[in-house]
């Protein structure tokens, strides 16, 4: 599963999920992308589950890119521990996703196959998603 090799801070604040994605909001590498429609945290396990689902569907026909990376540690205190005594130990890693962010991209497959692969992957995510197509830049 994905996680950073080295981090500056072991524990971080939760933050606020506000605004739209400005960077990474267009299909850049492939022909089709899976776009987030609402904000949320996507865990490393969910990213891996989506990766496996997409790869199984497209087989050797195309190529896939993962455009999000889980770089935010989420802490958790052990079971049956009283409140206080500091923040818990890092438990899992999440990627902060804003609406409009392209999370996965594929290339070399038909629109129908890409839509089906992203539909299956979308079931494994905690946020609503849609299929996005690459638009050629004018000029």
Coordinates of N, CA and C in Angstrom, one line a residue:
X1 N 0.8 -1.2 0.0 CA 0.0 0.0 0.0 C 0.9 1.2 0.0
X2 N 0.3 2.3 -0.4 CA 1.0 3.6 -0.5 C 1.2 4.3 0.8
X3 N 2.3 4.8 1.1 CA 2.6 5.7 2.2 C 3.9 6.4 2.0
X4 N 4.1 7.5 2.6 CA 5.3 8.3 2.4 C 6.5 7.6 3.0
X5 N 7.7 7.7 2.4 CA 8.9 7.1 3.0 C 9.3 7.8 4.2
X6 N 9.2 9.1 4.2 CA 9.7 10.0 5.3 C 8.7 11.2 5.4
X7 N 8.4 11.5 6.6 CA 7.5 12.6 6.9 C 8.1 13.6 7.8
X8 N 7.8 14.9 7.7 CA 8.3 15.9 8.5 C 7.6 15.9 9.9
X9 N 6.3 15.6 9.9 CA 5.6 15.6 11.2 C 4.8 14.2 11.2
X10 N 4.9 13.5 12.4 CA 4.2 12.2 12.5 C 2.7 12.4 12.7
X11 N 2.3 13.5 13.3 CA 0.9 13.7 13.5 C 0.5 15.1 13.0
X12 N -0.7 15.1 12.3 CA -1.1 16.4 11.8 C -2.6 16.7 12.2
X13 N -3.0 17.9 12.0 CA -4.4 18.3 12.3 C -5.3 17.7 11.3
X14 N -6.6 17.6 11.6 CA -7.5 17.0 10.7 C -7.8 18.0 9.5
X15 N -7.8 19.3 9.7 CA -8.1 20.2 8.6 C -9.5 20.3 8.3
X16 N -9.8 21.2 7.3 CA -11.2 21.4 6.9 C -11.3 21.1 5.4
X17 N -12.4 20.5 5.0 CA -12.6 20.1 3.6 C -13.4 21.2 3.0
X18 N -12.7 22.2 2.4 CA -13.4 23.3 1.7 C -12.8 23.6 0.4
X19 N -13.7 24.1 -0.5 CA -13.2 24.5 -1.8 C -13.1 23.4 -2.9
X20 N -12.9 23.8 -4.1 CA -12.7 22.9 -5.2 C -11.3 22.7 -5.5
X21 N -11.0 21.6 -6.2 CA -9.6 21.2 -6.6 C -9.2 22.2 -7.7
X22 N -8.1 22.8 -7.6 CA -7.6 23.6 -8.7 C -6.5 22.8 -9.5
X23 N -5.6 22.2 -8.8 CA -4.5 21.4 -9.4 C -5.1 20.0 -9.5
X24 N -4.7 19.4 -10.6 CA -5.1 18.0 -10.8 C -6.6 17.8 -11.1
X25 N -7.2 18.8 -11.7 CA -8.6 18.8 -12.0 C -8.9 18.5 -13.5
X26 N -7.9 18.2 -14.3 CA -8.0 17.9 -15.7 C -7.3 16.6 -16.0
X27 N -7.8 15.8 -17.0 CA -7.2 14.6 -17.4 C -5.9 14.9 -18.1
X28 N -4.8 14.5 -17.6 CA -3.5 14.9 -18.1 C -2.7 13.8 -18.8
X29 N -2.8 12.6 -18.3 CA -1.9 11.5 -18.8 C -2.7 10.6 -19.7
X30 N -3.9 10.2 -19.4 CA -4.6 9.2 -20.1 C -5.7 9.9 -21.0
X31 N -6.7 9.0 -21.4 CA -7.8 9.5 -22.2 C -9.0 9.7 -21.3
X32 N -9.2 8.9 -20.3 CA -10.3 9.0 -19.4 C -9.9 9.1 -17.9
X33 N -10.6 9.7 -17.1 CA -10.3 9.8 -15.7 C -11.5 9.6 -14.8
X34 N -11.2 9.3 -13.5 CA -12.3 9.2 -12.5 C -12.2 10.4 -11.6
X35 N -13.2 11.3 -11.7 CA -13.3 12.6 -11.1 C -14.1 12.5 -9.8
X36 N -13.6 13.2 -8.7 CA -14.3 13.2 -7.5 C -15.4 14.3 -7.6
X37 N -16.6 14.1 -7.0 CA -17.7 15.1 -7.0 C -17.9 15.7 -5.7
X38 N -17.3 15.1 -4.6 CA -17.5 15.6 -3.3 C -16.2 15.5 -2.5
X39 N -16.0 16.2 -1.4 CA -14.8 16.2 -0.7 C -14.7 14.9 0.2
X40 N -13.5 14.5 0.6 CA -13.4 13.4 1.5 C -12.0 12.9 1.6
X41 N -11.8 11.9 2.5 CA -10.5 11.3 2.7 C -10.6 9.9 2.0
X42 N -9.6 9.6 1.2 CA -9.5 8.3 0.6 C -8.3 7.6 1.2
X43 N -8.5 6.4 1.8 CA -7.4 5.7 2.5 C -6.5 5.0 1.5
X44 N -5.3 4.6 1.9 CA -4.4 3.9 1.1 C -5.0 2.5 0.7
X45 N -5.8 1.9 1.6 CA -6.4 0.6 1.3 C -7.5 0.8 0.2
X46 N -8.2 1.9 0.2 CA -9.2 2.1 -0.8 C -8.6 2.4 -2.2
X47 N -7.4 3.2 -2.2 CA -6.7 3.4 -3.4 C -6.2 2.1 -4.0
X48 N -5.7 1.2 -3.2 CA -5.2 -0.1 -3.6 C -6.3 -0.9 -4.2
X49 N -7.4 -0.9 -3.5 CA -8.6 -1.7 -3.9 C -9.1 -1.2 -5.3
X50 N -9.1 0.1 -5.5 CA -9.5 0.7 -6.8 C -8.5 0.3 -7.9
X51 N -7.2 0.4 -7.5 CA -6.2 0.0 -8.5 C -6.3 -1.4 -9.0
X52 N -6.6 -2.3 -8.1 CA -6.7 -3.7 -8.4 C -8.0 -3.9 -9.3
X53 N -9.1 -3.3 -8.9 CA -10.3 -3.4 -9.7 C -10.2 -2.9 -11.1
X54 N -9.5 -1.7 -11.3 CA -9.3 -1.1 -12.6 C -8.4 -2.0 -13.4
X55 N -7.3 -2.5 -12.9 CA -6.3 -3.3 -13.6 C -7.0 -4.6 -14.0
X56 N -7.8 -5.2 -13.2 CA -8.5 -6.4 -13.5 C -9.5 -6.2 -14.7
X57 N -10.1 -5.1 -14.7 CA -11.1 -4.8 -15.8 C -10.4 -4.5 -17.1
X58 N -9.4 -3.7 -17.1 CA -8.8 -3.3 -18.4 C -7.7 -4.3 -18.9
X59 N -7.3 -5.2 -18.0 CA -6.3 -6.2 -18.3 C -5.1 -5.6 -19.0
X60 N -4.7 -6.2 -20.1 CA -3.5 -5.7 -20.8 C -3.8 -4.7 -21.9
X61 N -5.0 -4.3 -22.0 CA -5.4 -3.4 -23.1 C -4.9 -2.0 -22.9
X62 N -4.8 -1.5 -21.7 CA -4.4 -0.1 -21.5 C -3.4 0.1 -20.4
X63 N -3.3 1.4 -20.1 CA -2.4 1.8 -19.0 C -3.1 2.6 -18.0
X64 N -2.7 2.6 -16.7 CA -3.4 3.3 -15.7 C -2.4 4.2 -14.9
X65 N -2.9 5.3 -14.4 CA -2.2 6.2 -13.6 C -3.0 6.5 -12.3
X66 N -2.3 6.6 -11.1 CA -2.9 7.0 -9.9 C -2.5 8.4 -9.6
X67 N -3.5 9.3 -9.6 CA -3.2 10.8 -9.4 C -3.2 11.3 -8.0
X68 N -3.6 10.4 -7.1 CA -3.6 10.9 -5.7 C -2.7 10.0 -4.8
X69 N -2.2 10.6 -3.7 CA -1.2 9.9 -2.9 C -1.6 10.1 -1.4
X70 N -1.7 9.1 -0.6 CA -2.0 9.2 0.8 C -0.8 9.7 1.6
X71 N -0.8 11.0 1.9 CA 0.3 11.7 2.6 C -0.1 12.2 3.9
X72 N -1.4 12.0 4.4 CA -1.9 12.5 5.6 C -2.0 11.4 6.6
X73 N -1.3 11.4 7.8 CA -1.5 10.3 8.8 C -2.7 10.6 9.6
X74 N -3.4 9.5 9.8 CA -4.6 9.5 10.7 C -4.3 8.7 12.0
X75 N -4.4 9.3 13.1 CA -4.0 8.7 14.4 C -5.2 8.0 15.0
X76 N -4.9 7.0 15.9 CA -6.0 6.3 16.6 C -5.5 5.8 17.9
X77 N -6.3 6.0 18.9 CA -5.9 5.5 20.3 C -6.3 4.0 20.4
X78 N -5.6 3.2 21.2 CA -6.0 1.8 21.3 C -7.4 1.7 21.9
X79 N -7.9 0.5 21.8 CA -9.3 0.2 22.3 C -9.2 0.3 23.9
X80 N -10.3 0.8 24.5 CA -10.5 0.8 25.9 C -9.4 1.6 26.6
X81 N -9.0 2.7 26.0 CA -8.0 3.6 26.7 C -8.8 4.9 27.0
X82 N -8.5 5.4 28.2 CA -9.2 6.6 28.7 C -8.7 7.8 27.9
X83 N -9.5 8.9 27.9 CA -9.2 10.1 27.1 C -8.0 10.8 27.8
X84 N -7.3 11.6 27.0 CA -6.1 12.2 27.5 C -4.9 11.5 27.2
X85 N -3.8 11.8 27.9 CA -2.5 11.2 27.7 C -1.9 11.3 26.3
X86 N -2.2 12.4 25.6 CA -1.6 12.6 24.3 C -2.4 12.1 23.1
X87 N -2.0 12.5 22.0 CA -2.6 12.0 20.7 C -2.2 10.6 20.4
X88 N -3.1 9.8 19.8 CA -2.8 8.4 19.5 C -1.7 8.2 18.5
X89 N -1.3 7.0 18.2 CA -0.3 6.6 17.3 C -0.9 6.7 15.9
X90 N 0.0 7.0 14.9 CA -0.5 6.9 13.5 C -1.0 5.5 13.1
X91 N -2.3 5.5 12.6 CA -3.0 4.3 12.3 C -3.0 4.0 10.8
X92 N -3.4 5.0 10.0 CA -3.5 4.8 8.5 C -3.1 6.1 7.8
X93 N -3.0 6.0 6.5 CA -2.7 7.1 5.7 C -3.9 7.4 4.7
X94 N -4.2 8.7 4.6 CA -5.3 9.1 3.7 C -4.8 10.2 2.7
X95 N -5.5 10.2 1.6 CA -5.3 11.3 0.6 C -6.5 12.2 0.7
X96 N -6.3 13.5 0.9 CA -7.3 14.5 1.0 C -7.8 14.8 -0.4
X97 N -9.1 14.6 -0.7 CA -9.6 14.8 -2.1 C -10.7 15.8 -2.1
X98 N -10.5 16.8 -2.9 CA -11.5 17.9 -3.1 C -12.3 17.6 -4.3
X99 N -13.5 18.2 -4.4 CA -14.4 18.0 -5.6 C -13.6 18.5 -6.8
X100 N -13.7 17.8 -7.9 CA -13.0 18.1 -9.2 C -11.7 17.5 -9.4
X101 N -11.2 16.8 -8.4 CA -9.9 16.1 -8.5 C -10.0 14.9 -9.3
X102 N -9.0 14.7 -10.2 CA -8.9 13.5 -11.0 C -8.1 12.5 -10.2
X103 N -8.7 11.3 -9.8 CA -8.0 10.4 -9.0 C -7.3 9.3 -9.7
X104 N -7.9 8.8 -10.8 CA -7.3 7.7 -11.6 C -7.5 8.1 -13.1
X105 N -6.5 7.6 -13.9 CA -6.6 7.8 -15.3 C -6.3 6.5 -16.0
X106 N -6.9 6.3 -17.2 CA -6.6 5.2 -18.1 C -6.4 5.6 -19.5
X107 N -5.7 4.8 -20.3 CA -5.4 5.1 -21.7 C -5.4 3.8 -22.4
X108 N -5.7 3.9 -23.7 CA -5.7 2.7 -24.5 C -6.8 1.7 -24.4
X109 N -7.9 2.2 -23.9 CA -9.2 1.4 -23.8 C -10.3 2.2 -24.3
X110 N -11.4 1.5 -24.7 CA -12.6 2.2 -25.2 C -13.3 2.9 -24.1
X111 N -14.2 3.8 -24.5 CA -15.0 4.6 -23.5 C -15.8 3.7 -22.6
X112 N -16.4 2.7 -23.2 CA -17.3 1.7 -22.5 C -16.5 1.0 -21.4
X113 N -15.3 0.5 -21.8 CA -14.5 -0.3 -20.9 C -14.0 0.6 -19.7
X114 N -13.6 1.8 -20.1 CA -13.2 2.8 -19.0 C -14.3 3.1 -18.1
X115 N -15.5 3.3 -18.6 CA -16.7 3.7 -17.8 C -17.0 2.5 -16.8
X116 N -16.9 1.3 -17.3 CA -17.2 0.1 -16.5 C -16.2 -0.1 -15.4
X117 N -14.9 0.1 -15.8 CA -13.8 0.0 -14.8 C -13.9 1.0 -13.7
X118 N -14.2 2.3 -14.1 CA -14.4 3.3 -13.1 C -15.7 3.2 -12.3
X119 N -16.7 2.6 -12.8 CA -17.9 2.3 -12.1 C -17.6 1.3 -11.0
X120 N -16.9 0.3 -11.3 CA -16.5 -0.7 -10.3 C -15.6 -0.1 -9.2
X121 N -14.7 0.7 -9.6 CA -13.8 1.4 -8.7 C -14.5 2.4 -7.8
X122 N -15.5 3.0 -8.4 CA -16.3 4.0 -7.7 C -17.0 3.4 -6.5
X123 N -17.4 2.2 -6.6 CA -18.1 1.5 -5.5 C -17.2 1.4 -4.3
X124 N -15.9 1.3 -4.5 CA -15.0 1.1 -3.4 C -14.5 2.4 -2.7
X125 N -15.0 3.5 -3.2 CA -14.6 4.8 -2.7 C -15.7 5.4 -1.8
X126 N -15.4 6.2 -0.8 CA -16.4 6.8 0.1 C -17.0 8.1 -0.4
X127 N -16.7 8.5 -1.7 CA -17.2 9.7 -2.3 C -17.8 9.4 -3.6
X128 N -18.7 10.3 -4.1 CA -19.3 10.2 -5.4 C -18.3 10.6 -6.4
X129 N -18.4 9.9 -7.6 CA -17.4 10.1 -8.7 C -18.1 10.1 -10.0
X130 N -17.4 10.5 -11.0 CA -17.9 10.4 -12.4 C -16.8 10.3 -13.4
X131 N -17.1 9.9 -14.6 CA -16.2 9.7 -15.7 C -15.8 11.0 -16.3
X132 N -14.5 11.3 -16.5 CA -14.1 12.5 -17.1 C -13.3 12.2 -18.3
X133 N -13.5 13.0 -19.4 CA -12.7 12.7 -20.6 C -11.7 13.8 -20.9
X134 N -10.7 13.4 -21.6 CA -9.6 14.4 -21.9 C -10.1 15.4 -22.9
X135 N -9.9 16.7 -22.7 CA -10.2 17.7 -23.7 C -8.9 18.3 -24.2
X136 N -8.8 18.4 -25.5 CA -7.6 18.9 -26.2 C -7.6 20.4 -25.9
X137 N -6.4 21.0 -25.6 CA -6.2 22.4 -25.4 C -6.3 23.1 -26.7
X138 N -7.1 24.2 -26.7 CA -7.2 25.1 -27.9 C -6.0 26.0 -27.9
X139 N -5.4 26.2 -29.1 CA -4.3 27.2 -29.2 C -3.1 26.6 -29.4

